[in-house]
Amino acid sequence: MTLFSSPALTAAGLRKAFGPLVVLDDIDLEVPAGTVFSLLGPNGAGKTTTVQILSTLIPADAGQVYVAGHDLRREPDLIRAAIGVTGQFSAVDNLLTGQENLILMADLHHLDRRVGRRRAAELLDQFDLVDAAKKTVATYSGGMRRRLDLAMTLVGDPGIIFLDEPTTGLDPRSRRSMWQIIRDLVAGGVTIFLTTQHLEEADKVADRIAVLDQGKLVAEGTADQLKALIPGAHVRLQFADASGLESAARTLGAVSRHDDGLVLQVPNDGSVRSLKALLDRLADDSIEVDGLSVHTPDLDDVFLAVTGHSRNEEVRIG
Amino acid sequence: MSTLSYAAKDSATMLRRNLRHALRYPSMTVSVVGMPIIMLLLFVDVFGGAMSSSLAGASNNATTYIDAAYINAGYINYVVPGILVMTVGSGSMPTAVAVCTDMTEGIVARFRTMAISRASILTGHVVGSMIQTMVSVGLVVGVSLLMGFRPTADPVRWIVAITVLALLALALTWLAVALGLVTKTPEAASNVVLPLFLLPFISSAFVPLATMPRGVRWFAQYQPFTPIIDTLRGLLMGAPIGKSAVIAVAWCVCIALAGYLWARTVFNRGPAH
Ligand SMILES: Nc1ncnc2c1ncn2[C@@H]1O[C@H](COP(=O)(O)OP(=O)(O)OP(=O)(O)O)[C@@H](O)[C@H]1O
Ligand SMILES: [Mg+2]
């Protein structure tokens, strides 16, 4: 990323409502060129809506958006020429074969026939679809369809790519290979706008992360900045009874305690050495510990902290 | 390249896509040709005898213009123009279903985020359907010739007749595209275009208006298919055409325009959710 490069995407005051339901309420975004930006949010947070607006599919109610330097409202076609979109729901032609789908994209990008075929062959190879190239997409597995979907997005070599939950429904191996593809694209200078519900995913691939919840951006920053918002690594000690809890709290000094659950939360980096030190101190005072779990902060904690509810909780809508 | 030639190129790409669908999954296309041919067999071979005697009776009646001579030459000569119109009507079924399927699948959302001519998506469907429908019409003409259809038209009249059928195909295709865009499921789309196939039954397709009960006759007289069928019958069999031609063309142009504007409005409104 060069210091003075203009951002690939900016949005200011973005708003969108569906009838009485306000989905995006004054959102500001800025994505520097050549970086991965991840929009994180639970079901119904408005991730897909944001992608649909930024990718010219649906209009915003208000807001100033520039993508690839073009005004979203006035020059949508110039934006379309610069972007590629892999939506949340598969956007492949089920009645055609994988190869035909890719060639269809090449034709729509007005690539020369020979160039188009070569590009299709490259992508089939890159996305491990060579064996399935001549089969109709209706027979593809979910993961193959997802890969084809992304391959189709890449036919025109877009400079900015929107990926709406690209790894949902993929097995761990495919997920990892998707992350690698994203990294390779970024290494090639592409800007990625990625939505996900997987905090681990944002942590793994994104340069910057924004957390969207109930129409607002509730946190934004690098993964480390977000993690800094919440308590550091700690160990949770579970006790069988209140007296155990009491004596451990006395031994360990200032720790946070949850008397209801008979749990003590002790700052600890979770390394074997410091764990042993902790357990030795408890053993010296003959304190019985019922259970122990090490907790290193991840974005799940961030999520919990900034949205006030776990990501698995149903979000009330409307 | 200019915008216009890009638009033409994109439309050709979309057309190739639609024709490939039709060739790969021909069951729908086959039924478009199959239904009119079944009707032809049914009406000519099964009901044919009864139909021609009742028509002969009707033609003795002063209120009808049916030429007894050509009715006696065979009921098939009376019924084929109506069957051809039905062929065009049933061609709207795969169009509406294909458009609706397209809209419910993600691929059109993808097209909408690409820098392509938007119109090409619908143009591809329309041109593809027109080609399929006109091929079906050709097949039905072939079958009816084999079954004893003996048109009196010279080549010029044939060309005019084909033009009228093509105009009707254009009109019904745009209407079917609009209906395919507003329906939510492919099943609903196929139901909603059914009247285009059924309306010819209450027209001059199978029996002259004069033989119909009053209320039905009134409906048959003023619905669009009757003047279109009468025009074709005049062109192919030499029956008098009169005002039918003007009314037929007016109906086709109106339906085509309405269908086109409707389809365009719905499509430009954005992705259905
Ligand atoms: N076209 C629409 N009409 C009405 N409501 C809509 C429409 N599209 C989205 N919504 C609503 O807007 C809200 C946000 O939807 P959106 O699809 O953007 O969420 P999301 O963050 O992508 O969720 P998920 O993780 O489930 O994909 C939801 O409450 C949804 O019901
Ligand atoms: Mg979504």
XYZ file of C-alpha atoms and ligand atoms in Angstrom:
623
model
C 0.000 0.000 0.000
C 1.508 3.303 -1.000
C 1.007 6.191 1.340
C -0.649 8.521 -1.113
C -2.780 6.118 -3.108
C -6.395 7.158 -3.099
C -8.807 4.800 -1.409
C -10.447 2.131 -3.563
C -13.731 2.767 -1.878
C -15.247 5.414 0.330
C -18.745 5.760 1.658
C -20.079 8.590 3.775
C -23.444 8.759 5.452
C -24.708 5.601 3.793
C -28.344 4.878 4.594
C -30.760 2.227 3.505
C -34.171 1.248 4.767
C -36.607 -1.337 3.523
C -39.932 0.218 4.406
C -39.889 0.831 8.145
C -36.836 -1.356 8.660
C -33.654 0.710 8.819
C -30.866 -1.582 7.699
C -27.968 0.868 7.306
C -27.999 3.920 9.494
C -25.325 6.442 8.590
C -22.400 4.205 7.700
C -18.958 5.566 6.821
C -16.387 3.329 5.182
C -12.957 3.754 3.720
C -10.995 0.990 2.059
C -7.424 1.771 0.969
C -6.439 0.306 -2.379
C -4.705 -3.052 -2.276
C -6.035 -4.067 1.129
C -8.611 -6.470 2.519
C -11.480 -4.872 4.342
C -13.797 -7.115 6.256
C -17.313 -6.253 7.263
C -18.314 -8.393 10.156
C -21.798 -8.876 11.453
C -24.444 -11.325 12.597
C -27.360 -12.511 10.453
C -29.466 -9.622 9.284
C -26.866 -6.992 10.190
C -26.952 -5.529 6.698
C -23.766 -6.985 5.199
C -25.397 -8.162 1.994
C -27.317 -4.915 1.692
C -24.044 -2.991 1.955
C -22.403 -5.132 -0.712
C -25.435 -4.780 -2.974
C -25.338 -1.012 -2.689
C -21.588 -0.689 -3.170
C -21.681 -3.035 -6.157
C -24.406 -0.958 -7.889
C -27.066 -3.639 -7.549
C -29.504 -1.636 -5.434
C -29.659 2.105 -4.733
C -28.914 3.650 -1.346
C -31.410 6.018 0.247
C -28.670 8.496 1.082
C -24.920 8.784 1.209
C -21.965 9.655 -0.929
C -20.159 6.647 -2.317
C -17.062 6.477 -4.480
C -15.825 3.184 -5.833
C -12.630 3.097 -7.899
C -12.833 6.884 -7.979
C -16.299 6.985 -9.528
C -19.464 8.396 -8.047
C -21.875 5.549 -7.416
C -24.912 7.553 -8.389
C -23.583 9.194 -11.522
C -21.223 6.653 -13.024
C -22.403 3.176 -12.062
C -21.208 1.732 -15.362
C -17.623 2.858 -14.779
C -17.795 1.233 -11.355
C -19.166 -1.968 -12.857
C -16.208 -2.083 -15.216
C -13.834 -1.921 -12.249
C -15.413 -4.386 -9.842
C -16.152 -8.061 -9.524
C -18.848 -9.424 -7.252
C -19.308 -12.832 -5.693
C -22.587 -12.544 -3.884
C -23.803 -14.516 -0.915
C -26.040 -16.618 -3.106
C -24.620 -18.476 -6.031
C -24.650 -16.493 -9.248
C -23.796 -19.175 -11.757
C -25.797 -20.451 -14.691
C -26.975 -23.865 -13.555
C -27.891 -25.034 -17.035
C -24.440 -24.444 -18.479
C -21.198 -26.275 -17.778
C -18.459 -24.730 -15.667
C -16.427 -23.983 -18.757
C -19.398 -22.433 -20.559
C -20.070 -20.226 -17.546
C -16.521 -18.905 -17.658
C -16.627 -18.368 -21.403
C -19.933 -16.543 -20.985
C -18.159 -14.164 -18.626
C -15.259 -13.776 -21.058
C -17.704 -12.917 -23.853
C -19.455 -10.365 -21.672
C -16.096 -8.791 -20.907
C -15.600 -8.605 -24.672
C -12.434 -10.649 -24.507
C -11.108 -11.951 -27.762
C -12.378 -15.503 -28.329
C -8.990 -17.129 -27.975
C -7.996 -15.004 -24.989
C -11.324 -15.806 -23.331
C -10.881 -19.541 -23.748
C -7.381 -19.381 -22.375
C -8.518 -17.374 -19.359
C -11.326 -19.876 -18.741
C -8.849 -22.767 -18.882
C -6.481 -20.997 -16.463
C -9.250 -20.364 -13.967
C -10.591 -23.916 -14.204
C -7.101 -25.065 -13.382
C -6.548 -22.554 -10.590
C -9.864 -23.426 -8.931
C -9.457 -27.161 -9.271
C -12.408 -27.528 -11.612
C -10.722 -29.105 -14.611
C -12.417 -32.476 -14.155
C -15.817 -30.849 -13.782
C -15.328 -28.343 -16.585
C -17.625 -30.140 -18.998
C -20.339 -31.018 -16.476
C -23.406 -28.861 -15.987
C -23.226 -26.770 -12.847
C -26.473 -28.298 -11.574
C -24.393 -31.388 -10.731
C -21.750 -29.441 -8.773
C -21.331 -29.638 -5.013
C -21.760 -26.492 -2.957
C -18.024 -25.983 -2.686
C -17.446 -26.430 -6.420
C -20.217 -23.975 -7.151
C -18.659 -21.461 -4.779
C -15.273 -21.845 -6.468
C -16.811 -21.450 -9.906
C -18.648 -18.378 -8.665
C -15.386 -16.757 -7.610
C -13.632 -17.879 -10.787
C -16.357 -16.171 -12.825
C -15.791 -12.990 -10.848
C -12.102 -13.075 -11.733
C -12.533 -13.480 -15.504
C -12.432 -9.743 -16.102
C -9.462 -9.181 -13.746
C -11.352 -6.691 -11.581
C -9.370 -4.274 -9.413
C -11.914 -4.307 -6.595
C -13.649 -7.503 -5.552
C -16.668 -7.870 -3.303
C -16.979 -11.216 -1.564
C -20.162 -11.738 0.437
C -19.546 -14.576 2.885
C -17.245 -16.397 0.475
C -16.483 -19.317 2.776
C -19.934 -20.020 4.158
C -20.651 -23.673 3.506
C -17.063 -24.569 2.671
C -15.152 -27.314 4.450
C -12.023 -26.299 6.410
C -9.678 -27.222 3.579
C -11.629 -25.235 0.982
C -11.888 -22.371 3.433
C -8.128 -22.293 3.806
C -7.639 -22.365 0.065
C -10.125 -19.514 -0.295
C -8.060 -17.483 2.173
C -4.956 -18.239 0.157
C -6.691 -17.109 -3.024
C -7.663 -13.864 -1.298
C -4.076 -13.299 -0.146
C -2.762 -13.980 -3.646
C -5.220 -11.540 -5.149
C -4.217 -8.836 -2.708
C -0.560 -9.543 -3.385
C -1.425 -8.852 -7.020
C -2.757 -5.407 -6.087
C -6.473 -6.192 -5.877
C -8.651 -4.576 -3.218
C -11.026 -6.921 -1.416
C -14.230 -6.055 0.378
C -15.192 -9.127 2.312
C -18.139 -9.857 4.539
C -18.148 -12.666 7.001
C -19.704 -14.000 10.146
C -16.512 -15.873 10.940
C -14.412 -13.747 13.194
C -11.492 -16.061 12.670
C -11.733 -15.392 8.969
C -11.577 -11.626 9.388
C -8.669 -12.118 11.769
C -6.829 -14.307 9.226
C -7.193 -12.292 6.054
C -8.343 -8.738 6.743
C -6.172 -5.660 7.092
C -9.032 -3.739 8.618
C -12.245 -4.932 10.173
C -15.502 -3.141 10.787
C -18.233 -4.613 12.928
C -21.755 -3.924 11.740
C -24.623 -4.400 14.112
C -28.191 -3.228 13.878
C -27.452 -0.715 11.170
C -24.401 0.884 12.742
C -20.669 0.336 12.686
C -19.973 -0.485 16.296
C -16.211 -0.965 15.989
C -13.525 -0.515 13.413
C -9.825 -1.140 13.213
C -7.175 -3.785 12.696
C -7.698 -7.148 14.344
C -5.177 -6.169 17.025
C -6.833 -2.823 17.673
C -10.141 -4.561 18.101
C -8.672 -7.132 20.426
C -7.229 -4.331 22.497
C -10.789 -3.243 23.209
C -11.324 -6.227 25.417
C -9.589 -7.825 28.392
C -6.386 -9.671 27.572
C -5.623 -13.354 27.875
C -6.827 -15.007 31.033
C -7.484 -18.309 32.727
C -10.838 -19.271 34.105
C -10.719 -21.353 37.232
C -13.783 -23.306 38.250
C -14.269 -24.285 41.884
C -16.397 -26.938 43.521
C -17.534 -24.736 46.390
C -17.514 -21.171 47.705
C -14.726 -21.783 50.223
C -12.378 -22.914 47.456
C -13.237 -19.799 45.507
C -12.706 -17.664 48.563
C -9.269 -19.010 49.464
C -8.092 -18.916 45.838
C -9.170 -15.306 45.544
C -7.208 -14.527 48.684
C -4.113 -16.336 47.394
C -4.174 -14.793 43.931
C -5.020 -11.241 44.928
C -6.790 -8.939 42.558
C -8.745 -11.123 40.147
C -12.229 -10.848 38.810
C -14.607 -13.264 40.445
C -18.023 -14.559 39.549
C -19.414 -15.955 42.770
C -22.571 -17.269 41.103
C -20.655 -19.611 38.803
C -17.840 -20.262 41.308
C -15.421 -18.941 38.701
C -12.288 -16.859 39.008
C -10.834 -15.041 36.035
C -7.074 -14.649 36.325
C -4.900 -12.687 33.891
C -2.531 -15.186 32.313
C -0.954 -15.495 28.893
C -1.744 -19.208 28.787
C 1.837 -20.422 28.303
C 2.827 -23.678 30.008
C 5.284 -21.871 32.240
C 2.842 -19.302 33.595
C 0.097 -21.908 33.913
C 2.407 -24.074 35.979
C 3.308 -21.115 38.159
C -0.357 -20.399 38.730
C -1.188 -24.004 39.585
C 1.834 -24.245 41.895
C 0.649 -21.266 43.881
C -2.768 -22.860 44.292
C -1.216 -26.239 45.186
C 1.009 -24.590 47.806
C -2.138 -23.436 49.602
C -3.846 -26.803 48.977
C -6.644 -25.249 47.005
C -8.668 -27.680 44.910
C -9.465 -26.503 41.404
C -12.368 -28.214 39.712
C -11.685 -27.070 36.171
C -9.499 -24.746 34.169
C -9.778 -23.148 30.770
C -7.373 -20.853 28.983
C -8.875 -17.969 27.131
C -6.942 -15.993 24.512
C -8.971 -13.102 23.213
C -10.345 -13.520 19.729
C -12.745 -11.519 17.709
C -15.611 -13.425 19.243
C -14.882 -11.577 22.450
C -14.695 -8.330 20.535
C -18.011 -9.096 19.043
C -19.533 -9.827 22.370
C -18.035 -6.696 23.833
C -19.046 -4.268 21.106
C -22.432 -5.596 20.127
C -23.589 -6.564 23.568
C -24.714 -9.974 22.416
C -23.006 -13.102 21.211
C -22.857 -13.644 17.498
C -24.855 -16.822 17.850
C -27.729 -15.053 19.529
C -30.657 -14.264 17.333
C -30.682 -10.604 16.515
C -34.002 -8.911 16.855
C -34.945 -7.196 13.647
C -37.383 -4.409 12.979
C -16.149 -0.203 -30.389
C -19.262 1.897 -30.052
C -21.876 1.470 -27.352
C -24.308 0.190 -29.937
C -22.036 -2.539 -31.212
C -21.265 -3.569 -27.624
C -24.989 -3.794 -27.032
C -25.356 -5.968 -30.126
C -22.439 -8.124 -29.032
C -23.871 -8.591 -25.541
C -27.277 -9.411 -26.980
C -25.690 -12.035 -29.226
C -23.928 -13.518 -26.186
C -27.195 -13.649 -24.261
C -28.943 -15.140 -27.279
C -26.336 -17.895 -27.502
C -26.851 -18.592 -23.828
C -30.623 -18.866 -24.180
C -30.471 -21.039 -27.267
C -27.992 -23.310 -25.534
C -30.456 -23.676 -22.646
C -33.242 -24.511 -25.070
C -31.165 -27.096 -26.910
C -29.877 -28.676 -23.727
C -33.275 -28.906 -22.065
C -35.568 -29.375 -25.029
C -38.599 -30.771 -23.193
C -40.222 -27.366 -22.931
C -39.467 -26.532 -26.547
C -40.788 -29.890 -27.690
C -44.043 -29.326 -25.827
C -44.428 -26.010 -27.635
C -44.539 -27.870 -30.938
C -46.233 -30.933 -29.490
C -49.373 -29.273 -28.145
C -50.465 -27.623 -31.418
C -49.745 -30.818 -33.333
C -51.871 -32.814 -30.891
C -54.629 -30.221 -31.343
C -54.284 -30.554 -35.088
C -54.574 -34.357 -34.970
C -57.443 -34.168 -32.512
C -59.490 -31.610 -34.387
C -58.801 -32.892 -37.885
C -58.758 -36.662 -37.419
C -61.067 -37.072 -34.422
C -63.564 -34.200 -34.557
C -62.898 -33.341 -38.183
C -65.946 -35.079 -39.664
C -68.369 -33.556 -37.212
C -66.713 -30.145 -37.568
C -66.937 -29.974 -41.352
C -70.599 -30.960 -41.452
C -71.473 -28.364 -38.847
C -69.416 -25.805 -40.725
C -71.132 -26.702 -43.960
C -74.426 -26.149 -42.182
C -73.253 -22.830 -40.887
C -72.043 -21.723 -44.268
C -75.545 -22.127 -45.662
C -76.578 -19.558 -43.121
C -76.591 -16.066 -44.601
C -74.878 -14.498 -41.589
C -71.540 -16.155 -42.234
C -68.906 -15.517 -44.818
C -67.433 -18.992 -44.702
C -66.899 -20.252 -48.169
C -68.569 -23.624 -48.398
C -66.176 -24.663 -51.119
C -63.120 -24.558 -48.956
C -64.832 -26.072 -45.987
C -65.745 -28.980 -48.158
C -62.128 -29.171 -49.275
C -61.427 -30.256 -45.727
C -61.730 -28.961 -42.198
C -57.927 -28.942 -41.987
C -57.831 -25.955 -44.333
C -60.077 -24.086 -41.944
C -58.288 -24.995 -38.749
C -54.563 -24.633 -39.601
C -54.399 -20.803 -39.316
C -55.826 -21.081 -35.796
C -53.373 -23.859 -34.948
C -50.469 -21.680 -36.129
C -51.615 -18.887 -33.850
C -51.857 -21.386 -30.997
C -48.285 -22.441 -31.744
C -47.156 -18.866 -31.300
C -49.258 -18.613 -28.134
C -47.753 -21.718 -26.595
C -44.300 -20.372 -27.438
C -44.798 -17.773 -24.726
C -44.748 -20.484 -22.065
C -41.014 -21.329 -22.199
C -40.233 -17.630 -22.520
C -42.030 -16.677 -19.315
C -40.597 -19.670 -17.469
C -37.050 -18.972 -18.675
C -37.237 -15.293 -17.738
C -38.716 -16.076 -14.333
C -36.101 -18.764 -13.661
C -33.370 -16.355 -14.638
C -34.639 -13.711 -12.252
C -34.967 -16.118 -9.330
C -31.418 -17.373 -9.850
C -28.388 -15.345 -9.000
C -26.902 -15.086 -12.457
C -28.919 -12.013 -13.426
C -27.768 -10.239 -10.259
C -24.270 -10.921 -11.513
C -25.125 -9.514 -14.935
C -26.478 -6.398 -13.268
C -23.143 -5.721 -11.581
C -21.233 -6.080 -14.842
C -20.545 -3.355 -17.354
C -22.747 -4.879 -20.024
C -25.705 -3.584 -21.951
C -28.619 -4.168 -19.585
C -31.082 -4.396 -22.411
C -29.156 -7.379 -23.775
C -30.495 -9.595 -21.001
C -34.077 -9.158 -22.182
C -33.194 -8.814 -25.856
C -31.425 -12.167 -25.698
C -34.575 -13.763 -24.326
C -36.846 -12.119 -26.868
C -34.763 -12.960 -29.907
C -34.170 -16.504 -28.651
C -37.876 -17.054 -28.094
C -38.771 -15.597 -31.480
C -36.381 -18.007 -33.162
C -37.784 -20.971 -31.242
C -41.356 -19.960 -31.916
C -40.818 -19.447 -35.616
C -39.043 -22.808 -35.899
C -42.059 -24.367 -34.151
C -44.380 -22.604 -36.580
C -42.349 -24.035 -39.453
C -42.610 -27.545 -38.019
C -46.361 -27.229 -37.502
C -46.779 -25.986 -41.078
C -44.780 -28.997 -42.256
C -46.921 -31.447 -40.295
C -50.153 -29.866 -41.492
C -48.992 -30.037 -45.103
C -48.322 -33.750 -44.577
C -51.799 -34.107 -43.113
C -53.432 -32.623 -46.188
C -53.387 -28.859 -45.596
C -53.637 -27.264 -49.056
C -53.126 -23.492 -48.819
C -53.902 -21.383 -51.872
C -51.401 -18.633 -51.036
C -48.742 -17.472 -53.481
C -45.201 -16.781 -52.146
C -45.974 -13.120 -51.479
C -49.001 -14.014 -49.372
C -46.917 -16.621 -47.550
C -44.322 -13.988 -46.710
C -47.013 -11.650 -45.442
C -48.555 -14.471 -43.395
C -45.187 -15.311 -41.844
C -44.650 -11.634 -41.080
C -47.995 -11.493 -39.292
C -47.055 -14.581 -37.269
C -43.668 -13.052 -36.448
C -45.340 -9.833 -35.336
C -47.661 -11.841 -33.108
C -44.669 -13.770 -31.771
C -42.912 -10.501 -30.965
C -45.991 -9.200 -29.155
C -46.617 -12.345 -27.123
C -42.918 -12.773 -26.347
C -42.624 -9.293 -24.836
C -45.806 -9.922 -22.899
C -44.424 -13.258 -21.701
C -41.141 -11.590 -20.694
C -43.091 -9.068 -18.603
C -45.173 -11.838 -17.040
C -42.027 -13.845 -16.337
C -40.521 -10.806 -14.609
C -43.492 -10.175 -12.324
C -44.106 -13.783 -11.278
C -42.209 -15.180 -8.335
C -41.812 -18.826 -9.319
C -41.426 -20.632 -12.651
C -44.652 -22.568 -11.907
C -46.561 -19.332 -11.469
C -45.016 -18.044 -14.680
C -46.203 -21.044 -16.647
C -49.721 -20.674 -15.228
C -50.012 -17.005 -15.880
C -49.295 -17.348 -19.620
C -51.796 -20.191 -19.998
C -54.537 -17.836 -21.279
C -52.343 -17.060 -24.288
C -52.674 -20.699 -25.217
C -56.344 -21.043 -24.237
C -57.769 -17.838 -25.729
C -57.690 -19.175 -29.313
C -60.261 -21.808 -28.251
C -62.796 -19.003 -27.888
C -62.047 -17.439 -31.254
C -62.649 -18.219 -34.884
C -59.859 -20.830 -34.693
C -62.005 -23.964 -34.665
C -65.503 -22.863 -35.623
C -66.844 -19.706 -37.261
C -68.244 -17.089 -34.934
C -71.669 -17.538 -36.477
C -71.985 -20.967 -34.896
C -71.390 -19.653 -31.366
C -73.921 -18.663 -28.703
C -74.399 -14.925 -28.393
C -72.269 -14.085 -25.352
C -69.386 -16.266 -26.441
C -69.617 -14.875 -29.941
C -69.357 -11.332 -28.635
C -66.218 -12.240 -26.679
C -64.723 -14.141 -29.600
C -65.384 -11.303 -31.982
C -63.592 -8.679 -29.942
C -60.642 -10.653 -28.590
C -57.332 -10.181 -30.393
C -56.877 -13.707 -31.699
C -59.944 -13.697 -33.964
C -58.824 -10.904 -36.323
C -55.310 -12.352 -36.376
C -56.614 -15.800 -37.288
C -59.020 -14.361 -39.856
C -56.165 -12.420 -41.445
C -54.026 -15.533 -41.685
C -56.922 -17.542 -43.043
C -57.468 -14.884 -45.657
C -53.809 -14.841 -46.608
C -53.344 -18.601 -46.724
C -56.763 -19.750 -47.951
C -58.033 -16.729 -49.831
C -60.966 -16.047 -47.509
C -62.038 -12.400 -47.327
C -59.924 -10.393 -44.884
C -61.727 -7.070 -44.656
C -60.913 -4.950 -41.628
C -59.328 -7.923 -39.815
C -55.828 -7.153 -41.074
C -55.776 -3.629 -39.678
C -57.257 -4.746 -36.359
C -54.815 -7.665 -36.166
C -51.774 -5.470 -36.735
C -53.088 -2.887 -34.276
C -53.540 -5.546 -31.584
C -50.046 -6.946 -32.174
C -48.399 -3.534 -32.055
C -50.304 -2.586 -28.901
C -49.508 -5.829 -27.100
C -45.862 -5.682 -28.168
C -45.510 -2.104 -26.997
C -47.334 -2.674 -23.728
C -45.337 -5.847 -23.036
C -42.064 -4.124 -23.876
C -42.737 -1.088 -21.699
C -44.005 -3.224 -18.837
C -41.019 -5.565 -19.023
C -38.576 -2.691 -19.210
C -40.107 -0.934 -16.230
C -40.128 -4.035 -14.058
C -36.613 -4.998 -15.077
C -35.169 -1.545 -14.455
C -36.818 -1.392 -11.075
C -34.005 -3.644 -9.920
C -33.494 -7.111 -8.567
C -36.535 -8.871 -7.154
C -36.094 -10.020 -3.611
N -35.301 -6.408 -0.402
C -35.547 -6.397 0.906
N -36.759 -6.051 1.362
C -37.019 -6.019 2.677
N -36.115 -6.308 3.634
C -34.883 -6.646 3.246
C -34.528 -6.718 1.869
N -33.241 -7.094 1.784
C -32.808 -7.248 3.040
N -33.785 -6.978 3.930
C -33.670 -6.995 5.390
O -32.562 -6.207 5.726
C -31.852 -6.771 6.810
C -30.413 -6.941 6.442
O -30.311 -7.944 5.463
P -28.928 -8.392 4.856
O -29.231 -9.448 3.860
O -28.189 -7.215 4.385
O -28.213 -9.010 6.117
P -26.831 -9.810 6.204
O -25.977 -9.079 7.151
O -26.295 -10.048 4.847
O -27.304 -11.160 6.875
P -26.794 -12.662 6.640
O -25.623 -12.861 7.507
O -27.951 -13.474 7.104
O -26.510 -12.816 5.187
C -32.572 -8.064 7.160
O -33.405 -7.795 8.242
C -33.375 -8.360 5.938
O -34.553 -9.023 6.296
Mg -25.917 -11.608 3.776
